[in-house]
Coordinates of C-alpha atoms in Angstrom, one line a residue:
M261 CA 87.8 -52.8 196.8
E262 CA 91.6 -53.6 196.2
E263 CA 92.5 -52.0 192.7
F264 CA 91.3 -47.8 194.4
Y265 CA 94.2 -46.5 196.1
F266 CA 91.9 -44.6 198.1
Y267 CA 88.3 -44.4 198.8
T268 CA 85.9 -43.7 201.2
E269 CA 82.4 -45.9 202.3
G270 CA 79.6 -43.6 203.6
L271 CA 82.0 -41.2 204.9
T272 CA 80.0 -38.4 206.7
V273 CA 81.5 -35.5 208.1
G274 CA 80.7 -31.7 210.0
Y275 CA 81.5 -30.3 212.9
Q276 CA 80.2 -30.4 216.9
G277 CA 78.3 -33.5 215.9
V278 CA 76.6 -31.9 213.0
P279 CA 76.8 -33.1 209.7
L280 CA 77.5 -31.4 206.8
I281 CA 78.0 -33.6 203.6
K282 CA 76.4 -37.3 204.3
N283 CA 77.8 -40.4 202.4
I284 CA 80.7 -39.5 200.4
E285 CA 81.9 -42.3 198.3
I286 CA 84.9 -41.3 196.5
R287 CA 86.9 -44.0 194.5
L288 CA 91.1 -43.2 193.5
K289 CA 93.6 -45.4 191.7
K290 CA 96.9 -44.8 191.9
G291 CA 98.4 -42.2 189.8
E292 CA 95.3 -40.3 189.0
I293 CA 94.2 -36.3 190.0
L294 CA 91.2 -36.5 191.7
T295 CA 89.1 -32.2 191.8
L296 CA 86.4 -30.9 194.4
I297 CA 84.2 -28.7 193.0
G298 CA 81.5 -27.0 194.4
P299 CA 80.2 -23.2 195.7
N300 CA 82.3 -21.6 198.1
G301 CA 81.2 -23.2 201.7
A302 CA 79.4 -26.2 200.3
G303 CA 82.1 -28.6 202.8
K304 CA 84.9 -28.8 200.1
T305 CA 87.7 -28.1 202.7
T306 CA 86.0 -30.2 205.7
I307 CA 85.5 -33.0 203.3
L308 CA 89.8 -32.4 202.4
K309 CA 90.4 -32.5 205.8
S310 CA 88.9 -35.1 207.7
I311 CA 90.7 -37.2 204.9
I312 CA 94.1 -36.3 206.2
R313 CA 92.3 -36.4 210.0
Q314 CA 92.6 -33.1 210.8
L315 CA 89.0 -33.6 211.3
E316 CA 87.1 -37.2 212.7
P317 CA 84.4 -38.2 210.4
L318 CA 81.5 -38.4 211.8
G319 CA 80.9 -41.7 210.6
G320 CA 82.2 -44.1 207.6
L321 CA 85.4 -45.1 206.7
V322 CA 88.7 -44.1 204.6
H323 CA 90.4 -46.3 203.0
L324 CA 94.5 -45.9 201.9
D325 CA 96.4 -48.6 200.2
G326 CA 94.4 -51.4 201.6
R327 CA 94.2 -49.8 205.3
E328 CA 91.6 -47.6 207.0
I329 CA 93.3 -44.2 207.5
R330 CA 92.5 -44.0 211.7
G331 CA 94.5 -47.6 211.8
L332 CA 97.2 -45.6 210.2
S333 CA 100.0 -43.8 212.7
G334 CA 100.9 -40.2 212.5
K335 CA 104.5 -41.4 210.7
E336 CA 103.0 -44.1 208.4
L337 CA 100.3 -41.4 207.5
S338 CA 103.3 -38.9 206.5
K339 CA 104.9 -41.3 204.6
K340 CA 101.9 -42.2 202.0
L341 CA 100.2 -38.6 202.0
S342 CA 101.2 -34.9 202.7
V343 CA 99.0 -31.8 202.8
V344 CA 99.3 -28.6 201.7
L345 CA 96.6 -26.1 203.1
T346 CA 95.6 -22.8 202.5
E347 CA 96.0 -21.7 206.0
R348 CA 99.2 -19.3 206.4
V349 CA 101.9 -21.0 207.7
R350 CA 104.4 -18.5 210.2
P351 CA 107.8 -20.4 210.9
E352 CA 110.4 -17.7 212.9
L353 CA 113.4 -18.0 211.3
M354 CA 113.7 -20.3 208.5
T355 CA 114.7 -20.0 205.5
C356 CA 112.7 -21.6 202.3
E357 CA 114.8 -24.2 202.2
D358 CA 114.3 -24.9 206.0
V359 CA 110.8 -25.0 205.4
V360 CA 110.9 -27.5 202.7
A361 CA 113.2 -29.5 204.7
T362 CA 110.4 -30.2 207.4
G363 CA 109.2 -32.9 204.7
R364 CA 112.2 -35.6 205.3
Y365 CA 110.9 -35.1 209.3
P366 CA 109.2 -38.9 208.7
Y367 CA 112.6 -40.2 207.3
T368 CA 114.4 -38.7 209.8
G369 CA 115.6 -40.0 213.4
K370 CA 114.6 -38.6 216.4
F371 CA 116.3 -35.8 216.5
G372 CA 115.5 -34.7 213.1
V373 CA 118.8 -34.8 211.7
L374 CA 118.9 -34.5 207.7
Q375 CA 121.1 -37.3 205.5
E376 CA 123.4 -36.1 202.5
E377 CA 120.0 -38.2 200.5
D378 CA 117.3 -36.1 202.2
R379 CA 119.3 -32.9 201.2
R380 CA 119.4 -33.9 197.8
I381 CA 115.0 -34.9 197.6
V382 CA 114.6 -31.2 199.4
R383 CA 117.0 -29.7 196.4
E384 CA 115.3 -31.7 193.7
S385 CA 112.4 -30.7 195.5
M386 CA 112.4 -27.3 194.6
K387 CA 113.3 -27.6 191.7
L388 CA 110.6 -29.3 191.1
V389 CA 108.2 -25.9 190.9
H390 CA 111.3 -23.5 190.1
I391 CA 112.0 -22.4 193.8
E392 CA 116.0 -22.9 193.3
E393 CA 116.3 -18.9 193.4
L394 CA 114.4 -18.6 197.3
M395 CA 116.8 -21.4 198.7
D396 CA 117.9 -19.2 201.4
R397 CA 115.4 -16.7 201.5
D398 CA 113.6 -15.8 204.5
F399 CA 110.0 -17.6 204.2
T400 CA 108.0 -14.6 206.0
R401 CA 109.8 -12.8 203.6
T402 CA 108.1 -14.7 199.8
S403 CA 104.9 -13.4 198.6
D404 CA 101.6 -15.5 198.6
G405 CA 102.7 -17.7 195.5
Q406 CA 105.8 -18.0 196.4
K407 CA 104.9 -19.1 200.0
Q408 CA 102.2 -21.8 198.1
R409 CA 105.1 -23.3 196.4
V410 CA 107.0 -23.5 198.4
M411 CA 104.9 -25.6 200.5
L412 CA 103.9 -27.6 197.2
A413 CA 108.1 -28.1 197.3
R414 CA 108.0 -29.6 201.3
A415 CA 104.9 -31.8 200.8
I416 CA 106.9 -32.9 197.4
C417 CA 109.8 -33.7 200.0
Q418 CA 108.0 -36.9 201.6
E419 CA 107.6 -38.3 198.5
P420 CA 104.3 -39.4 199.2
D421 CA 101.6 -41.9 197.4
I422 CA 99.1 -39.2 197.6
I423 CA 98.8 -35.4 198.0
V424 CA 95.6 -33.5 199.5
L425 CA 95.6 -29.3 198.4
D426 CA 93.0 -27.2 199.1
E427 CA 93.1 -24.7 196.9
P428 CA 96.4 -24.8 195.8
T429 CA 96.1 -22.7 192.7
S430 CA 94.5 -19.4 195.1
F431 CA 97.2 -17.0 195.6
L432 CA 98.7 -17.7 191.8
D433 CA 99.3 -15.8 188.2
I434 CA 98.0 -17.6 185.5
R435 CA 101.9 -18.4 185.4
Y436 CA 101.9 -20.3 188.2
K437 CA 98.9 -21.5 188.1
L438 CA 99.8 -23.6 185.2
E439 CA 103.3 -24.6 186.0
F440 CA 101.7 -25.7 189.3
L441 CA 99.4 -28.2 187.8
S442 CA 102.0 -29.2 185.0
V443 CA 104.0 -29.9 188.1
L444 CA 101.6 -32.3 189.9
Q445 CA 99.8 -33.8 186.3
G446 CA 103.9 -34.5 185.8
M447 CA 104.5 -36.3 188.7
S448 CA 101.2 -38.2 188.7
R449 CA 102.5 -39.2 185.2
S450 CA 106.1 -40.0 186.4
R451 CA 105.9 -41.1 189.6
N452 CA 102.4 -43.1 189.9
L453 CA 101.5 -39.7 191.8
S454 CA 98.0 -39.8 193.0
V455 CA 96.6 -36.4 193.8
I456 CA 93.2 -35.1 196.0
M457 CA 92.2 -31.5 195.6
S458 CA 89.6 -28.5 195.9
L459 CA 89.8 -26.1 193.0
H460 CA 87.6 -22.6 192.5
E461 CA 89.1 -22.6 188.5
L462 CA 86.5 -24.9 186.7
E463 CA 88.6 -24.6 183.1
L464 CA 91.4 -25.8 185.3
A465 CA 89.7 -28.9 187.3
E466 CA 87.9 -29.4 183.8
R467 CA 91.6 -30.4 182.5
I468 CA 94.0 -31.3 184.6
S469 CA 91.8 -34.5 186.5
D470 CA 90.8 -37.8 186.2
K471 CA 87.5 -37.5 188.4
I472 CA 85.7 -34.9 189.9
V473 CA 83.6 -34.4 193.1
C474 CA 80.7 -32.2 192.9
V475 CA 79.6 -31.2 196.4
K476 CA 76.9 -28.9 196.9
G477 CA 74.0 -29.0 199.8
D478 CA 74.5 -31.7 202.0
K479 CA 75.8 -34.8 199.7
V480 CA 78.4 -35.3 196.8
D481 CA 75.8 -34.7 193.9
R482 CA 77.5 -35.6 190.9
F483 CA 81.5 -37.9 190.8
G484 CA 83.2 -38.7 187.5
T485 CA 85.0 -38.4 184.5
P486 CA 85.7 -34.4 183.5
E487 CA 83.4 -35.3 180.8
E488 CA 80.5 -36.8 182.6
V489 CA 80.9 -33.9 185.0
F490 CA 81.0 -30.6 182.1
V491 CA 77.8 -31.0 179.9
P492 CA 75.2 -28.4 179.1
G493 CA 73.7 -26.9 181.9
Y494 CA 75.1 -29.1 184.8
I495 CA 76.8 -26.2 186.1
A496 CA 75.0 -23.5 186.4
D497 CA 73.0 -26.1 188.3
L498 CA 75.7 -26.6 190.7
Y499 CA 76.3 -23.4 191.4
E500 CA 72.9 -22.1 191.2
M501 CA 74.3 -19.1 189.0
T502 CA 71.5 -16.4 188.6
A503 CA 73.6 -14.3 186.1
G504 CA 75.6 -14.7 183.5
S505 CA 76.7 -18.1 182.0
Y506 CA 78.8 -20.8 181.8
D507 CA 79.5 -22.6 178.8
E508 CA 81.3 -26.4 179.4
K509 CA 82.4 -26.9 176.1
T510 CA 84.9 -24.3 176.4
G511 CA 85.2 -24.1 179.7
N512 CA 84.3 -19.7 179.0
P513 CA 82.3 -17.7 181.8
E514 CA 80.1 -15.0 180.2
L515 CA 79.1 -12.0 182.3
E516 CA 75.1 -11.0 181.3
P517 CA 74.0 -10.2 177.8
A518 CA 73.2 -6.5 177.2
K519 CA 69.6 -5.8 177.1
G520 CA 67.3 -4.6 174.4
E521 CA 67.4 -4.4 170.5
P522 CA 70.1 -4.7 168.8
Q523 CA 71.8 -1.1 167.8
V524 CA 75.1 -3.1 166.1
F525 CA 75.3 -6.1 163.9
V526 CA 78.2 -8.4 164.0
I527 CA 79.6 -10.5 160.8
A528 CA 82.0 -13.2 162.8
G529 CA 83.5 -15.8 162.4
A530 CA 86.4 -19.2 163.1
G531 CA 86.9 -17.2 167.0
S532 CA 87.2 -13.6 165.2
G533 CA 84.4 -11.8 166.8
T534 CA 84.9 -13.2 170.5
A535 CA 86.8 -10.1 171.3
V536 CA 84.0 -7.2 169.8
F537 CA 81.5 -9.5 171.5
R538 CA 83.1 -9.0 175.0
R539 CA 84.0 -5.0 174.4
L540 CA 80.1 -4.6 172.8
Q541 CA 78.8 -6.3 176.5
R542 CA 81.1 -4.6 178.2
E543 CA 80.1 -0.9 176.9
G544 CA 76.6 -1.8 177.2
T545 CA 75.8 -1.9 173.3
P546 CA 73.2 -4.9 172.3
F547 CA 74.1 -6.8 169.3
A548 CA 73.0 -9.2 166.8
A549 CA 75.5 -11.4 165.4
G550 CA 75.9 -14.2 161.9
V551 CA 75.6 -15.5 160.0
L552 CA 77.7 -18.1 162.3
W553 CA 77.7 -21.8 162.3
E554 CA 76.9 -24.0 164.5
N555 CA 80.4 -25.5 165.4
D556 CA 82.0 -22.2 165.0
L557 CA 84.4 -20.9 168.0
D558 CA 82.7 -17.4 167.7
C559 CA 78.9 -19.4 168.5
P560 CA 79.2 -20.1 172.2
P561 CA 80.0 -16.6 173.3
A562 CA 77.5 -15.0 171.0
K563 CA 74.8 -17.0 172.2
A564 CA 75.5 -16.0 175.6
L565 CA 76.2 -12.3 174.6
A566 CA 74.0 -11.0 171.8
S567 CA 70.3 -10.1 171.6
E568 CA 69.8 -12.4 168.8
V569 CA 72.9 -15.1 166.5
V570 CA 71.6 -15.9 163.3
L571 CA 72.6 -19.6 162.9
E572 CA 73.3 -21.9 160.1
K573 CA 73.7 -25.9 160.2
A574 CA 77.2 -27.7 160.5
F575 CA 79.0 -27.7 157.1
Y576 CA 76.0 -26.2 155.1
R577 CA 75.9 -23.6 152.6
I578 CA 74.4 -20.2 154.4
S579 CA 70.4 -20.3 153.2
Q580 CA 69.0 -17.4 151.7
E581 CA 66.5 -17.3 154.7
K582 CA 69.5 -16.8 156.9
V583 CA 71.0 -14.4 154.6
Q584 CA 68.2 -11.9 154.7
R585 CA 66.9 -11.8 158.3
A586 CA 71.1 -11.3 159.0
K587 CA 69.5 -7.7 156.3
E588 CA 66.7 -7.4 158.6
L589 CA 68.8 -6.9 161.6
I590 CA 71.3 -4.5 159.8
D591 CA 68.4 -2.7 158.8
G592 CA 67.3 -2.3 162.6
C593 CA 70.3 -1.7 163.4
K594 CA 72.8 1.6 163.8
R595 CA 75.9 0.1 162.9
V596 CA 77.9 -3.2 161.1
I597 CA 81.4 -4.8 162.0
C598 CA 82.8 -7.1 160.5
T599 CA 85.7 -9.4 161.6
V600 CA 86.1 -11.8 159.1
D601 CA 88.4 -11.6 156.0
L602 CA 85.9 -11.5 153.4
E603 CA 88.7 -12.1 150.6
E604 CA 89.1 -15.6 152.1
P605 CA 88.8 -17.6 149.0
G606 CA 85.6 -20.1 148.7
E607 CA 82.3 -20.1 148.1
W608 CA 81.0 -20.4 151.5
M609 CA 82.4 -17.1 151.6
E610 CA 80.1 -16.0 149.3
E611 CA 76.6 -15.3 151.6
L612 CA 79.1 -13.6 153.9
R613 CA 80.2 -11.2 151.2
E614 CA 76.4 -10.5 150.1
I615 CA 76.0 -9.3 153.7
A616 CA 78.3 -7.4 154.1
G617 CA 77.5 -5.6 151.0
Y618 CA 74.0 -5.7 152.5
A619 CA 75.8 -3.2 154.9
V620 CA 78.0 -1.2 152.6
E621 CA 75.4 0.4 150.4
A622 CA 73.4 1.0 153.7
G623 CA 76.7 3.0 154.7
K624 CA 76.5 0.5 158.1
L625 CA 80.5 -1.3 157.8
Q626 CA 83.0 -0.5 160.3
L627 CA 85.8 -2.8 159.6
E628 CA 88.5 -4.3 162.0
G629 CA 91.2 -5.6 160.7
N630 CA 90.1 -6.5 157.5
K631 CA 90.5 -5.4 153.8
D632 CA 88.1 -3.0 152.5
V633 CA 85.0 -4.3 150.7
E634 CA 84.0 -2.5 147.5

């Protein structure tokens, strides 16, 4: 086990003596990012609180840097591990700089007096998460997203070896989500910082994590790399999805497709049709799409949202059988939307031009962002 900076053995967590999740086995090396995912109420926060000793585990062991975590004093633990939880802190009469500076307390004397080196680390930590302009602002007068970044700076200020975060991106817009996670990733690489966190944003968890813990029922259902976790059908099973779909290859969730016989046929490809597919779904208009190659960017959303997709094998010339099926679907549709550039050169476009020409003859073709078809 010496190669792992953090690991658990048979960890069981819960409340008031009642087990919630049993036999949790987690392994984390120095500099790795580990993310917990799973349904609301699955117990992700309970696991995190047990790791940081906010809750007493009901069984098993937690090891940090070669020592059982219960054997560490509070000061020893705070020098190795820092925490950012979802509970909102409400410090009175403190600036954002004051809040960040509390992260230095494990290193100050018993009177908590900061030295110049401590203040330098405070300023550097605030700069890392882009909150220098908040230095003198009353912490209580900041937005939820700003508070979250202040608390991250506070955690960084402790100069820990491992940082634990519970839903750290919950109150951030997309810009700050990416900035926040980029800071964590950068520190894991440059400072060998280990990270344990929970996330609801599956697409971000897949992109940033070295290891993923999937919590379901009373157990860790799966533990592994993103490639081992995000396999076809697993996320729908983990979250017991009853509506819509999730594509593990692209990280895209889709709503339920419109029901009924297709009213629109979409000639798409190379990602040009995805926005149209989603617009038709919002309108409640059932549609068909094709001919798409199986490796096309439009293929996953088309399969999730269309009543029928005419598919061809990747890198194959579109067969006349597929062309004929597209024409049959066009016969039953009120209109045809074309999102591809039909003037693009290449033999592989000939069949799509044939299908579009068929729609022109039927008086059904509607072009989106393309030149007219003659």
